[in-house]
Each structure stands twice: as C-alpha cells, then as structure tokens.
XYZ file of C-alpha atoms in Angstrom:
688
model
C -81.346 -33.309 35.180
C -81.606 -29.709 36.280
C -77.792 -29.161 35.732
C -78.099 -30.646 32.280
C -80.793 -28.203 31.340
C -78.752 -25.289 32.715
C -75.727 -26.247 30.607
C -77.869 -26.655 27.510
C -79.401 -23.282 28.158
C -76.010 -21.614 28.594
C -74.722 -23.219 25.394
C -77.733 -21.994 23.536
C -77.202 -18.523 24.921
C -73.573 -18.535 23.739
C -74.649 -19.677 20.281
C -77.241 -16.936 20.131
C -74.808 -14.278 21.318
C -71.985 -15.401 19.044
C -74.339 -15.942 16.172
C -75.880 -12.575 16.724
C -72.433 -10.951 16.908
C -71.417 -12.693 13.690
C -74.580 -11.550 11.984
C -73.958 -8.036 13.254
C -70.330 -8.052 12.035
C -71.283 -9.453 8.652
C -73.873 -6.720 8.334
C -71.227 -3.998 8.805
C -70.051 -2.252 5.631
C -66.325 -1.959 6.330
C -65.891 0.105 3.168
C -67.463 2.959 5.086
C -64.273 3.064 7.151
C -61.970 3.675 4.157
C -62.247 7.433 4.625
C -61.451 7.096 8.330
C -58.357 5.006 7.598
C -57.205 7.486 4.945
C -57.688 10.404 7.347
C -55.601 8.676 10.023
C -52.775 8.031 7.546
C -52.935 11.637 6.368
C -52.653 12.876 9.936
C -49.709 10.568 10.676
C -47.691 11.097 7.492
C -48.983 14.169 5.707
C -49.593 12.029 2.613
C -52.775 10.882 0.893
C -53.837 7.230 1.054
C -56.395 6.069 -1.471
C -58.239 2.724 -1.173
C -59.925 2.097 -4.496
C -60.918 -1.538 -3.857
C -63.027 -3.203 -1.196
C -62.044 -3.430 2.462
C -63.033 -6.924 3.558
C -63.082 -8.754 6.890
C -63.451 -12.542 7.090
C -64.960 -13.722 10.382
C -63.672 -16.993 11.870
C -61.381 -18.190 14.623
C -58.669 -16.749 12.380
C -60.263 -13.578 10.998
C -58.769 -12.108 7.820
C -58.503 -8.468 6.809
C -57.969 -7.784 3.113
C -57.800 -4.607 1.069
C -57.375 -4.096 -2.685
C -55.944 -1.344 -4.901
C -54.189 0.913 -2.398
C -52.172 3.989 -3.445
C -49.897 5.982 -1.140
C -48.788 9.431 -2.311
C -45.163 10.370 -2.935
C -43.335 13.424 -1.624
C -44.257 16.677 -3.402
C -40.825 16.784 -5.068
C -40.938 13.109 -6.118
C -40.458 11.856 -9.666
C -43.966 10.358 -9.801
C -47.238 10.924 -7.919
C -47.345 7.581 -6.062
C -44.684 6.352 -3.674
C -46.368 2.949 -3.500
C -49.212 1.068 -5.125
C -50.511 -2.260 -3.788
C -52.913 -4.583 -5.601
C -53.729 -6.640 -2.514
C -52.839 -6.725 1.173
C -53.952 -9.514 3.517
C -53.484 -10.129 7.217
C -54.774 -13.185 9.098
C -54.987 -13.173 12.909
C -55.910 -15.748 15.572
C -59.022 -14.701 17.493
C -58.861 -16.711 20.722
C -55.382 -15.492 21.854
C -56.832 -11.957 21.909
C -58.846 -13.011 24.987
C -55.562 -13.255 26.932
C -54.050 -10.108 25.390
C -51.865 -11.917 22.874
C -51.672 -10.647 19.311
C -50.852 -13.515 16.978
C -50.708 -12.778 13.244
C -50.558 -16.001 11.292
C -49.583 -14.416 8.000
C -49.161 -11.126 6.196
C -49.284 -11.171 2.408
C -48.368 -8.374 0.029
C -49.143 -8.923 -3.655
C -48.491 -6.848 -6.752
C -46.747 -3.944 -5.007
C -44.722 -1.215 -6.737
C -42.660 0.742 -4.217
C -40.449 3.737 -5.077
C -37.713 4.926 -2.706
C -35.879 8.025 -3.872
C -33.834 10.981 -2.681
C -33.667 14.523 -3.949
C -30.525 16.408 -5.010
C -29.758 17.138 -1.343
C -30.102 13.510 -0.245
C -33.499 13.838 1.477
C -35.558 10.645 1.197
C -39.208 10.391 0.236
C -39.687 8.151 3.266
C -39.249 11.190 5.552
C -42.808 12.192 6.457
C -43.683 15.756 7.421
C -46.599 16.779 9.654
C -49.110 19.084 8.043
C -50.361 20.368 11.394
C -48.990 20.371 14.890
C -46.092 18.120 15.667
C -47.165 14.582 16.360
C -47.191 13.529 19.985
C -44.897 10.659 20.803
C -46.709 7.401 21.255
C -46.959 6.172 24.812
C -46.812 2.567 25.809
C -49.893 1.052 27.445
C -49.887 1.053 31.227
C -48.090 -1.970 32.516
C -46.455 -2.629 29.158
C -47.748 -4.850 26.365
C -47.019 -8.174 24.802
C -45.002 -8.346 21.636
C -47.137 -9.259 18.618
C -46.252 -12.583 16.998
C -46.083 -12.694 13.219
C -45.620 -16.255 11.999
C -45.120 -15.531 8.314
C -44.604 -12.570 6.014
C -44.603 -13.138 2.284
C -44.259 -10.874 -0.744
C -45.266 -11.872 -4.243
C -44.588 -9.858 -7.387
C -43.181 -6.876 -5.489
C -40.922 -4.318 -7.187
C -38.767 -1.927 -5.165
C -36.974 0.863 -7.041
C -34.343 3.135 -5.498
C -33.426 6.398 -7.237
C -30.441 8.340 -5.914
C -31.018 12.018 -6.601
C -27.391 12.838 -5.861
C -25.672 10.296 -8.133
C -28.622 9.994 -10.576
C -28.324 6.204 -10.429
C -31.255 3.807 -10.192
C -31.389 0.329 -8.638
C -34.351 -2.009 -9.058
C -35.211 -5.137 -7.058
C -38.029 -7.307 -8.371
C -39.072 -9.755 -5.651
C -40.638 -12.805 -7.180
C -40.767 -14.354 -3.751
C -39.892 -13.170 -0.267
C -40.696 -15.263 2.766
C -39.884 -14.692 6.441
C -41.281 -17.355 8.775
C -40.928 -18.293 12.439
C -42.817 -20.494 14.912
C -43.061 -17.748 17.521
C -41.408 -14.507 18.633
C -38.573 -16.389 20.343
C -37.718 -18.605 17.360
C -35.230 -17.832 14.560
C -36.652 -16.336 11.381
C -36.178 -18.444 8.248
C -35.666 -16.401 5.081
C -36.106 -17.258 1.426
C -35.586 -14.727 -1.368
C -35.957 -15.142 -5.115
C -35.459 -11.858 -6.930
C -33.992 -9.928 -9.822
C -31.552 -7.109 -9.089
C -31.228 -4.791 -12.078
C -32.442 -7.644 -14.253
C -30.035 -10.207 -12.820
C -31.348 -13.252 -10.896
C -30.453 -13.375 -7.194
C -31.500 -15.919 -4.609
C -30.758 -16.412 -0.927
C -31.783 -18.646 1.946
C -30.885 -18.772 5.615
C -31.850 -17.638 9.087
C -31.580 -14.563 11.288
C -32.299 -14.069 14.976
C -35.718 -14.107 16.612
C -38.071 -11.123 16.500
C -38.008 -10.826 20.304
C -34.223 -10.502 20.234
C -34.322 -7.892 17.478
C -36.835 -5.753 19.396
C -34.806 -6.118 22.607
C -31.597 -5.169 20.719
C -30.014 -8.474 21.675
C -27.210 -10.096 19.634
C -28.546 -10.968 16.208
C -27.233 -14.171 14.621
C -27.032 -14.253 10.811
C -26.502 -17.269 8.558
C -27.245 -16.483 4.895
C -26.141 -18.176 1.661
C -26.972 -17.093 -1.845
C -26.217 -16.907 -5.548
C -26.199 -14.070 -8.046
C -24.186 -12.680 -10.913
C -22.555 -16.033 -11.493
C -21.194 -15.930 -7.939
C -21.888 -17.696 -4.682
C -21.757 -15.797 -1.404
C -22.272 -16.383 2.296
C -22.448 -14.360 5.502
C -22.330 -15.967 8.943
C -21.874 -14.351 12.331
C -23.574 -11.974 14.760
C -24.360 -8.310 15.294
C -24.120 -7.613 19.024
C -26.207 -4.407 18.938
C -28.341 -4.544 15.792
C -30.214 -1.285 16.457
C -26.949 0.677 16.376
C -25.122 -1.576 13.910
C -22.412 -2.158 16.497
C -20.535 -5.297 17.456
C -20.466 -6.704 13.931
C -18.622 -10.023 13.636
C -19.521 -11.674 10.344
C -17.471 -14.033 8.184
C -17.909 -13.197 4.491
C -17.114 -15.374 1.484
C -17.689 -14.943 -2.245
C -16.477 -16.692 -5.402
C -17.163 -16.528 -9.124
C -15.785 -17.122 -12.598
C -15.676 -13.529 -13.876
C -16.292 -10.038 -12.488
C -18.072 -9.185 -15.739
C -20.928 -11.452 -14.622
C -21.539 -9.026 -11.735
C -22.097 -6.032 -14.037
C -25.930 -6.106 -13.724
C -25.646 -6.207 -9.941
C -23.047 -3.454 -9.765
C -24.956 -1.132 -12.073
C -21.812 -0.267 -14.070
C -19.533 -2.277 -16.395
C -16.962 -4.529 -14.748
C -13.970 -6.065 -16.560
C -13.842 -9.777 -17.471
C -11.399 -10.685 -14.711
C -11.275 -13.949 -12.833
C -11.804 -16.551 -11.624
C -11.929 -14.864 -8.232
C -12.588 -15.675 -4.603
C -12.773 -13.612 -1.429
C -12.996 -14.285 2.278
C -12.669 -12.049 5.300
C -14.047 -11.199 8.731
C -16.211 -8.071 8.770
C -16.355 -6.000 11.943
C -17.272 -2.452 12.867
C -14.343 -0.133 13.505
C -14.214 3.456 14.697
C -16.479 5.396 12.374
C -16.748 2.556 9.872
C -15.964 -1.070 9.167
C -12.963 -3.363 8.885
C -12.232 -6.584 7.040
C -9.559 -8.600 8.845
C -7.856 -11.772 7.680
C -8.762 -10.981 4.093
C -7.859 -13.522 1.420
C -8.357 -12.438 -2.198
C -7.528 -14.482 -5.278
C -7.824 -13.125 -8.807
C -6.585 -15.487 -11.492
C -3.087 -16.461 -10.357
C -2.815 -13.495 -7.966
C -3.195 -13.748 -4.204
C -3.567 -10.822 -1.789
C -3.956 -11.074 1.973
C -4.208 -8.609 4.840
C -6.490 -6.183 6.648
C -8.451 -3.206 5.286
C -10.617 -0.638 7.076
C -13.033 1.993 5.780
C -13.932 4.947 8.022
C -16.995 6.996 7.058
C -17.424 9.283 10.064
C -15.098 12.054 8.887
C -15.491 14.721 6.234
C -14.378 12.188 3.628
C -13.898 8.415 3.570
C -10.579 7.057 4.805
C -9.040 3.740 3.808
C -6.332 2.064 5.875
C -4.896 -1.184 4.508
C -1.945 -3.466 5.146
C -1.625 -6.023 2.364
C 0.778 -8.753 1.298
C 1.094 -11.008 -1.741
C 3.229 -13.978 -2.671
C 2.377 -13.491 -6.365
C 0.693 -10.549 -8.074
C 0.340 -10.562 -11.857
C -0.837 -7.229 -13.286
C -2.467 -9.085 -16.148
C -4.947 -10.591 -13.675
C -6.259 -7.040 -13.165
C -6.415 -6.162 -16.863
C -3.117 -4.233 -16.972
C -1.443 -4.919 -20.300
C 2.313 -5.636 -20.514
C 4.710 -2.870 -21.524
C 6.087 -3.050 -25.091
C 8.938 -5.541 -25.297
C 10.973 -3.714 -27.944
C 11.337 -0.547 -29.911
C 9.251 -1.935 -32.771
C 6.114 -1.774 -30.629
C 3.375 0.618 -31.655
C 4.021 4.141 -30.327
C 1.777 5.655 -27.709
C -0.854 8.078 -28.918
C 0.086 11.735 -28.928
C -2.078 14.658 -27.898
C -4.583 15.969 -30.402
C -2.426 18.975 -31.370
C 0.577 16.848 -32.329
C 2.597 17.630 -29.214
C 4.301 14.828 -27.293
C 3.282 16.051 -23.825
C -0.535 16.015 -23.557
C -2.402 18.985 -22.141
C -5.346 16.954 -20.875
C -6.081 17.683 -17.198
C -4.683 15.036 -14.877
C -7.182 13.455 -12.415
C -5.893 15.341 -9.377
C -9.449 15.669 -8.006
C -9.448 11.932 -7.312
C -6.834 12.570 -4.631
C -9.322 14.831 -2.841
C -12.152 12.291 -2.775
C -10.740 10.203 0.084
C -7.845 9.789 2.491
C -5.827 6.586 2.563
C -2.854 4.913 4.151
C -1.699 1.778 2.362
C 1.262 -0.527 2.956
C 1.926 -3.353 0.507
C 4.629 -5.989 0.237
C 4.868 -8.453 -2.629
C 7.299 -11.330 -2.963
C 6.858 -11.381 -6.740
C 5.004 -8.798 -8.838
C 4.755 -9.443 -12.577
C 3.997 -7.026 -15.389
C 4.463 -8.752 -18.722
C 8.127 -9.710 -19.036
C 9.134 -7.640 -16.003
C 9.271 -9.192 -12.533
C 9.654 -7.121 -9.373
C 11.088 -9.052 -6.436
C 10.534 -8.011 -2.830
C 8.324 -5.031 -3.692
C 7.597 -2.762 -0.718
C 5.207 0.187 -1.090
C 4.053 2.777 1.452
C 1.464 5.378 0.398
C -0.134 8.112 2.507
C -2.967 10.233 1.085
C -4.261 13.025 3.303
C -6.075 16.208 2.350
C -5.365 15.704 -1.343
C -1.615 15.217 -0.817
C -0.203 11.821 -1.818
C 3.157 10.918 -0.301
C 5.042 7.993 -1.828
C 7.093 7.134 1.230
C 8.513 3.979 -0.303
C 8.572 2.068 -3.553
C 11.466 -0.370 -3.372
C 11.918 -3.436 -5.559
C 14.500 -5.783 -6.985
C 14.632 -6.078 -10.788
C 16.930 -8.477 -12.695
C 19.398 -8.533 -9.838
C 19.371 -4.740 -9.410
C 17.508 -2.341 -7.141
C 14.862 0.302 -7.836
C 13.747 2.966 -5.387
C 11.122 5.698 -5.801
C 9.878 8.398 -3.437
C 7.787 11.445 -4.166
C 4.866 13.736 -3.472
C 1.806 14.591 -5.547
C 0.064 17.548 -3.902
C -3.389 18.294 -5.292
C -4.475 20.427 -2.341
C -3.140 23.691 -3.821
C -4.788 25.570 -6.719
C -1.746 24.637 -8.816
C -0.946 20.968 -8.166
C 2.696 20.152 -7.455
C 4.676 17.009 -8.259
C 8.095 15.960 -6.909
C 9.744 12.656 -7.797
C 13.024 10.946 -6.947
C 14.100 7.723 -8.627
C 17.210 5.644 -8.134
C 18.130 2.466 -9.994
C 21.244 0.394 -9.486
C 22.408 -2.464 -11.687
C 19.105 -3.020 -13.502
C 19.130 -4.366 -17.061
C 18.360 -1.377 -19.286
C 15.577 -2.869 -21.382
C 13.799 -4.256 -18.341
C 13.885 -0.891 -16.562
C 12.445 0.861 -19.620
C 9.662 -1.736 -19.896
C 8.904 -1.306 -16.186
C 7.831 2.250 -16.958
C 6.017 1.316 -20.142
C 8.716 2.454 -22.578
C 10.147 0.703 -25.628
C 13.411 -1.109 -24.945
C 15.696 0.921 -27.216
C 18.548 0.016 -24.865
C 19.071 -3.517 -23.622
C 21.539 -5.914 -22.107
C 23.665 -3.485 -20.144
C 23.336 -2.895 -16.438
C 22.001 0.584 -15.903
C 22.432 3.055 -13.052
C 20.126 6.059 -13.038
C 19.249 8.950 -10.744
C 16.298 11.242 -11.378
C 15.271 14.125 -9.134
C 12.642 16.449 -10.603
C 9.750 18.641 -9.518
C 7.161 20.778 -11.216
C 3.698 22.288 -11.040
C 0.683 22.182 -13.285
C -2.650 20.570 -14.012
C -1.406 18.571 -17.008
C 1.769 16.786 -18.077
C 2.502 19.621 -20.512
C 2.249 22.267 -17.793
C 4.421 20.236 -15.424
C 7.122 19.676 -18.076
C 7.091 23.361 -19.056
C 8.226 24.355 -15.555
C 10.189 21.243 -14.615
C 13.376 21.578 -12.563
C 15.907 19.031 -11.344
C 18.461 16.707 -12.886
C 18.877 13.291 -14.490
C 21.982 11.107 -14.483
C 22.301 7.843 -16.394
C 25.082 5.400 -17.088
C 24.971 2.002 -18.752
C 27.758 -0.536 -19.157
C 28.207 -2.992 -22.010
C 24.912 -3.540 -23.763
C 23.033 -3.004 -27.006
C 21.072 -0.297 -28.799
C 18.109 -1.083 -31.007
C 19.183 -0.593 -34.634
C 15.892 0.941 -35.694
C 16.200 3.632 -33.069
C 19.889 4.182 -33.804
C 19.255 4.633 -37.525
C 16.583 7.230 -36.845
C 18.409 9.152 -34.135
C 21.891 9.062 -35.652
C 21.147 8.910 -39.379
C 24.437 8.125 -41.222
C 26.276 7.919 -37.904
C 24.582 4.564 -37.391
C 27.271 2.963 -39.560
C 29.839 4.023 -36.982
C 28.231 2.056 -34.186
C 26.883 -0.979 -36.071
C 30.309 -2.656 -36.296
C 30.077 -6.089 -34.745
C 26.333 -5.851 -34.155
C 23.495 -8.165 -35.147
C 20.571 -7.490 -37.437
C 18.409 -6.101 -34.624
C 20.870 -4.312 -32.407
C 24.377 -2.957 -32.164
C 26.919 -3.327 -29.388
C 27.625 -0.552 -26.930
C 30.596 -0.232 -24.606
C 28.872 2.360 -22.463
C 26.353 5.184 -22.441
C 26.397 8.280 -20.238
C 23.773 11.004 -20.045
C 23.561 13.900 -17.603
C 21.002 16.715 -17.849
C 20.347 19.672 -15.581
C 16.791 21.007 -15.808
C 15.733 24.520 -14.795
C 12.235 25.890 -15.431
C 11.588 23.618 -18.363
C 15.041 23.920 -19.987
C 17.036 20.667 -20.015
C 20.751 21.278 -20.616
C 23.143 18.439 -21.388
C 26.128 18.229 -19.051
C 27.423 14.954 -20.456
C 26.241 12.791 -23.316
C 28.290 9.990 -24.839
C 27.739 6.714 -26.659
C 30.861 4.590 -26.862
C 30.970 1.677 -29.348
C 33.601 -0.462 -31.070
C 33.382 1.780 -34.120
C 33.237 5.252 -32.582
C 32.710 7.450 -29.585
C 29.821 9.876 -30.122
C 29.801 12.912 -27.867
C 26.749 15.149 -27.568
C 25.658 18.395 -26.036
C 22.803 20.849 -26.343
C 19.401 21.628 -24.934
C 15.808 20.452 -24.945
C 13.141 23.106 -24.403
C 10.478 21.152 -22.517
C 7.920 23.962 -22.729
C 7.994 24.242 -26.537
C 9.393 20.702 -27.026
C 12.092 22.107 -29.332
C 15.426 20.287 -29.767
C 18.841 21.917 -30.069
C 21.348 19.068 -29.811
C 24.761 18.445 -31.399
C 26.336 14.977 -31.865
C 30.061 14.789 -32.612
C 31.451 11.334 -33.558
C 35.077 10.178 -33.293
C 35.847 7.117 -35.401
C 37.978 4.319 -33.954
C 38.798 2.673 -37.265
C 40.568 4.147 -40.299
C 37.939 3.017 -42.779
C 35.180 4.751 -40.768
C 36.775 8.156 -40.365
C 34.916 9.846 -43.200
C 31.619 8.647 -41.749
C 32.361 10.586 -38.591
C 30.433 13.707 -39.567
C 28.878 15.737 -36.758
C 25.109 16.282 -36.930
C 22.620 18.740 -35.466
C 19.366 17.403 -34.071
C 16.671 20.076 -34.308
C 12.945 20.349 -34.791
C 10.692 19.200 -31.981
C 10.149 16.046 -29.985
C 7.150 15.276 -32.168
C 8.940 16.151 -35.427
C 12.738 16.055 -35.050
C 15.268 16.687 -37.808
C 18.783 15.194 -38.095
C 21.120 17.107 -40.450
C 24.918 17.223 -40.968
C 26.675 20.074 -39.191
C 27.929 22.431 -41.993
C 30.885 23.555 -39.897
C 31.985 19.988 -39.268
C 31.612 19.187 -42.960
C 33.924 22.027 -43.854
C 36.535 20.899 -41.357
C 36.262 17.339 -42.504
C 36.787 18.426 -46.084
C 40.192 19.867 -45.183
C 41.081 16.862 -43.058
C 41.377 18.992 -39.952
C 38.994 16.785 -38.028
C 39.970 13.441 -39.517
C 41.327 10.997 -36.985
C 40.699 8.014 -34.867
C 40.483 8.012 -31.113
C 42.720 5.866 -29.026
C 41.645 2.439 -27.979
C 38.253 3.074 -26.407
C 37.238 -0.490 -25.768
C 37.787 -0.058 -22.049
C 35.825 3.165 -21.687
C 33.163 1.567 -19.542
C 35.534 1.309 -16.624
C 36.004 5.068 -16.570
C 32.377 5.456 -15.480
C 33.467 4.926 -11.879
C 32.111 7.743 -9.737
C 30.485 9.533 -12.660
C 26.958 9.225 -11.390
C 26.669 6.830 -8.511
C 30.182 6.295 -7.261
C 30.204 2.557 -8.070
C 30.874 0.284 -11.023
C 27.650 -1.697 -11.169
C 27.086 -0.721 -14.805
C 28.640 -3.705 -16.574
C 31.986 -5.410 -16.225
C 34.813 -3.098 -15.282
C 37.658 -2.492 -17.724
C 40.765 -0.358 -17.485
C 40.155 3.270 -18.347
C 41.919 4.498 -21.486
C 43.061 8.081 -21.579
C 41.466 10.280 -24.173
C 38.597 7.948 -25.112
C 35.049 6.869 -24.334
C 32.503 7.723 -21.647
C 34.989 8.497 -18.897
C 36.756 11.361 -20.680
C 33.491 13.020 -21.635
C 32.204 12.739 -18.104
C 35.314 14.511 -16.959
C 34.650 17.357 -19.367
C 37.322 16.347 -21.906
C 37.087 15.882 -25.649
C 38.430 12.553 -26.946
C 41.830 13.206 -28.532
C 42.376 12.696 -32.264
C 45.007 10.211 -33.373
C 46.904 9.780 -36.624
C 45.004 10.821 -39.753
C 43.227 8.048 -41.566
C 42.682 7.472 -45.251
C 39.515 8.933 -46.816
C 36.641 6.630 -47.497
C 35.794 5.502 -51.013
C 34.083 8.187 -53.140
C 30.951 6.095 -53.343
C 30.359 6.168 -49.567
C 27.493 8.235 -48.112
C 30.009 10.342 -46.174
C 31.940 11.149 -49.338
C 28.701 12.197 -50.999
C 28.046 14.559 -48.116
C 31.569 16.010 -48.415
C 30.996 16.658 -52.078
C 27.719 18.447 -51.364
C 25.451 15.720 -52.688
C 21.913 16.460 -51.408
C 20.737 13.843 -48.903
C 17.285 14.004 -47.274
C 15.994 11.685 -44.611
C 12.405 11.625 -43.430
C 13.308 10.496 -39.942
C 11.031 12.805 -37.977
C 7.832 10.786 -38.153
C 9.506 7.600 -36.976
C 11.581 9.232 -34.252
C 8.652 11.083 -32.733
C 6.866 7.762 -32.308
C 9.758 6.423 -30.261
C 9.833 9.530 -28.104
C 6.186 9.209 -27.151
C-alpha cells in the first residue's frame, strides 16, 4: 500500500507541475515578443519586419505557433515598399520528441502570401540582404553536431510569387492555388503536388523528389515529375548527382502538345500556331552549361534528331549542335513557300521607292552568341522545292559567321554555297560564293524566293561576290565580283518577256504557249567592280531571233544603261528586229527603241536573218562551267546563238528579207509613229 500511495503522490505532483506550467504559459502575452522578433530580423537582414496581427501559441502535445498579418520590407531600390506580405503563418511541432533532442515539425502552412522577387538594372536581387552594422558572424554548429529537423508537410494556399527582371523589364507571375510537399520522415521521398497559374495559364504537376536528408547531405537527388500546362504534357525523370552544385544531371525530358501558340502565356511572348509537336531528350550538365543528347523533335510532319549543348560559362552563350532529319518541311515552322510563277505579288520595296532597302540588317544578332551547327537532311521541302541530301555546316564565333558548307541536290542538279558574314568590324562585310549545276531554272529561282520568270531549262550558274555595309543598299553600292549564267532549252514567262523586251517579244514568242515562250538558250555574264555591273555576255536565243545585249547596271544608284540588239531568224520577223535601250532605274525602268538602229533599219542596212540558230545551245560548252549540263546538246552553228556571243562575236546577217506589212508595230516605229509603253511599274515589281 505504501508504494501505491507514493505513485499516486508522484502522479499528482506531475499534474500539478504540468498544470502549473500550462497555466504559466497560457498567462504569457506572446505579443510582447513581436518587437524582439522584429529586432532579430532587422539585425539579420537589415530589413524591417512588421507583425500587425496576434502572435499565438497553442499548448498541447503538438503545440502550434501562429502569426497573422506579417510584412517584410523590400530593398530600398525596390518597386514597392514590401517584399512580402503574409496573412497567416502556422507551424505545428511535436512536443515529446524534444525531450530526446529531436525536432519534428508536423506541418508548416503559409496562407495568403504575396511575394515579390525582383532585380535592379544591374541584376542585383532584392533577396540579397545587407548588414546595417558589423558583418554578421558565421553561425556555428552546436557542439557534437545536431539532429536534422523533420518537416512532415509544407503547404501553401493562395500564394502569389512575382518575378520582375530589371534588366529585361519582363515580369513573370506564379499564383499557387495549392502547393504541397509531404514526407513520412527525413529519410523518405518528398511527394509534391502543385496547382498554379503561370502568367494566367493553368499549370499542374505531381511527383516525387529525393529525401530531405539526402538533399542536405548533397547526395544524389532522384526526380520523377509529371505535369500539364499550356495545352502540353511534360515529364522529367532522373537524378542530380550533386544537387548543391547542380552537377551530375541525368534527366530524361519529354513534352508534347497540339500547338506552340497554346504556350504563349507560359512563355511570356507570342508563339506561332505550329504543331502538333513532341520532344524528348536526355538532359545532362556539360562543361560550363548543359547538353541534350538523343534529342527527338517532331513538328507537324518534320522530324529532327541529334545532340545540342548550351555553354553559359563564357563571355557569351555558345551553342554546339549536330542534327539530322529524314524530312523537314519549312511550312511546319511557318516559312511560306516561294512564289511559283512570275504572276505572284511582288515583294515590298523600301519606303523611298528604291529596290535595295536601306534598313539596317540584324548584324548585332551575330554578336549575341557563338555557335557551331552541323545539319544533314535527307529531304528538305520549301513549297514546291525539294532539297535532297542537304548538308550544312555553320560556325559563328566573335560575330563572324562562316558558311563552311551548304550542299544540296535539286531536281537532279547540284547546289553549293559557301560564304562569310563578318559583323565583328565597324563596317560589316559579306562574301558569298554560289555554284549550281544542272538545276531546273524555275526551281532554282523559287529556292531563293524569286518569281520563276525562267523555267524548264537546266541552269548552270556561278556567283562570286563580296561587299561591305550595314544594309543591302550599302552592300550593293560597293559590291564586287562576277556572275555567270547559262541555261539550255527552256521557257521564259511571257508576262516578263513582254515587259522587258516590249515589241521584241513578238520575235521570241514563235512556237510558244499562252503563258510562256520557248528558249534555245540563255547566257549572262557580268563583272562587278565597286557597285558597277558590266555585261560581258548577254544573249537570249529563240526560234524567232537571237537577242544580244550589253551595257551596265549602276548598283549604287540603281540606274540601268542596257542595249538589246535582236537578229531575226525568219523573213517575216525582220522588221520587228529593232534594237532597244533599257534605261531608267531598277524600280522604274524604261524600254525605248534605239534611234540609231531605227535609222539603219529604215535604209535596210541592218535587215537580215541569222543563220540557223536552232543548235546554239550546244555552243555553250565551256562558256561558264566547262560542261554541257544545260539542256540537250546540239551541234554548234557558226554565226548564231549563245555560243557566238559568248565568244565575243556578233551573229552574222544573212540575205535581206522582205519588209513587214505597213500595219505592223515595227513599221509604225519606222515611220515615226509615236508609241508609248508604261512598262516601268510592272517591270520594277518583277525585279524586287
């Protein structure tokens, strides 16, 4: 009985002590400590902390601390006085584990918070806290170490986080409707659930990350997250070997959606309506940055695979990529097809009516980053043009872009381009070499976005030019180099021919259709020196006539000074063979009969028909490229067609022919009948 009484007495003593302690704690006014808490925060951060509501403590085996209406001051340079405002903060702890030195927090709740993160114009963040007094002493760990606190659950409700970039002036806003991070203990994985709005667009995610103990110990951090947002689904699964340093990243990424435009609210800037799309790749950290290996991208019908790396450690970002594609359609990326024919709408001219615009070219973009890109595509499509076996090698370093390779097959022919665009100098420089062999003329013109005024014939072309300037107009004004072109049997668009040749069109339209006229061959050679393009050979050979041209094009002023001299091949066309002068400018050309040629024609001195020129195409051999890929070869005929002009000869006149009927346009010209053609407006559209 005596032991029983002792135990009852001890129990009573405990009740009295605990009860007395509880009464004592309940009698404490914790609001009196608000000033102390604020002073400690001020000392630690240099910022003011204001607690406008009550500071409450709930006493139980799981005591609760709660505080209402808290405001934390922003940096002095901030865009608003408060960096953060909190309506309510709660923390619930387990009391008994404290007896053994364990800190176990059952839950932390943050409600109604408005948090602003921002940087100034120099990139300094408002989360960098200065010390108003002496430098803070580094915290020291308790003797013998301490146990890691356990937080079972953290939850946010109605929390808004805004990020303002003072450098880019862009703002991002995340409104967390729900954020939950929960784990059984410090050694268990953390389960995440997020329901939010990013820039007004719903985003949700669920998954797990590694345990808190592993994060603190900088042990490998597993990640397994899936989510939805912007009409897309995404997932990230893998590990980060050293999470504190962001090293040892090995994460598989996937994403898919119907249209990029749906991601506009997330991106913060408009995105085009392209898709459907999908992406997968393995993210890892590389030297100074990150790499995506085994990338698989699909956009519409396009597929792209390969590796890409982004380095951020240098003075500027550097991109290194090796990519391949079995099919790439430019239309999947919003690139419109080139015009299919000469009737397409002309490109817009510069505001002052000149053909070559004076708007500054975006050379500064070449200085923003360095890059080294290699791309191969089995089939690349742009509208009606298909490039087979495309191989591209680009190297951008220090603002200098080197096109080491651009090789492709087009309609059975070959296209090759190399060049340099150097934006590193005060006056940017451009050098370009282009070679085409056996490519159908219209297709080649459409490849470069031009109207197909020539078509059908196989075309060989060499272009080697260079210039300097900040705009296309400046570059053209000082351009130097040469251009050589030859085309075998093909067609010329009738609309273009009528404009460019005026009455001479009737000489070449023999045997043509309603849309185009037949050509035996075309040759054009220009030497260019400091913006002056001088014709070294220019000939259009048709069934009706051979038209030989010479003259100059002043690329700086865009003035034309060309002369076209036709030689009829048929007796009934001889009086139509009146030479013309092409003057004016590229934007407003004029085509007028040559008065001297008219006078000669009137006396019959120039009347005549060239010898059989039907086989002139064969005489192109060696003119430009040293081969005969431009159309089917035919025997060369002395004194006629493209070959004789290329050799510096003038096609010989043959027996005089009978004059045309008095009612013909040529006869009217011979008799001085006024004839005016408003061809300038139409022609300048084709030249743009």
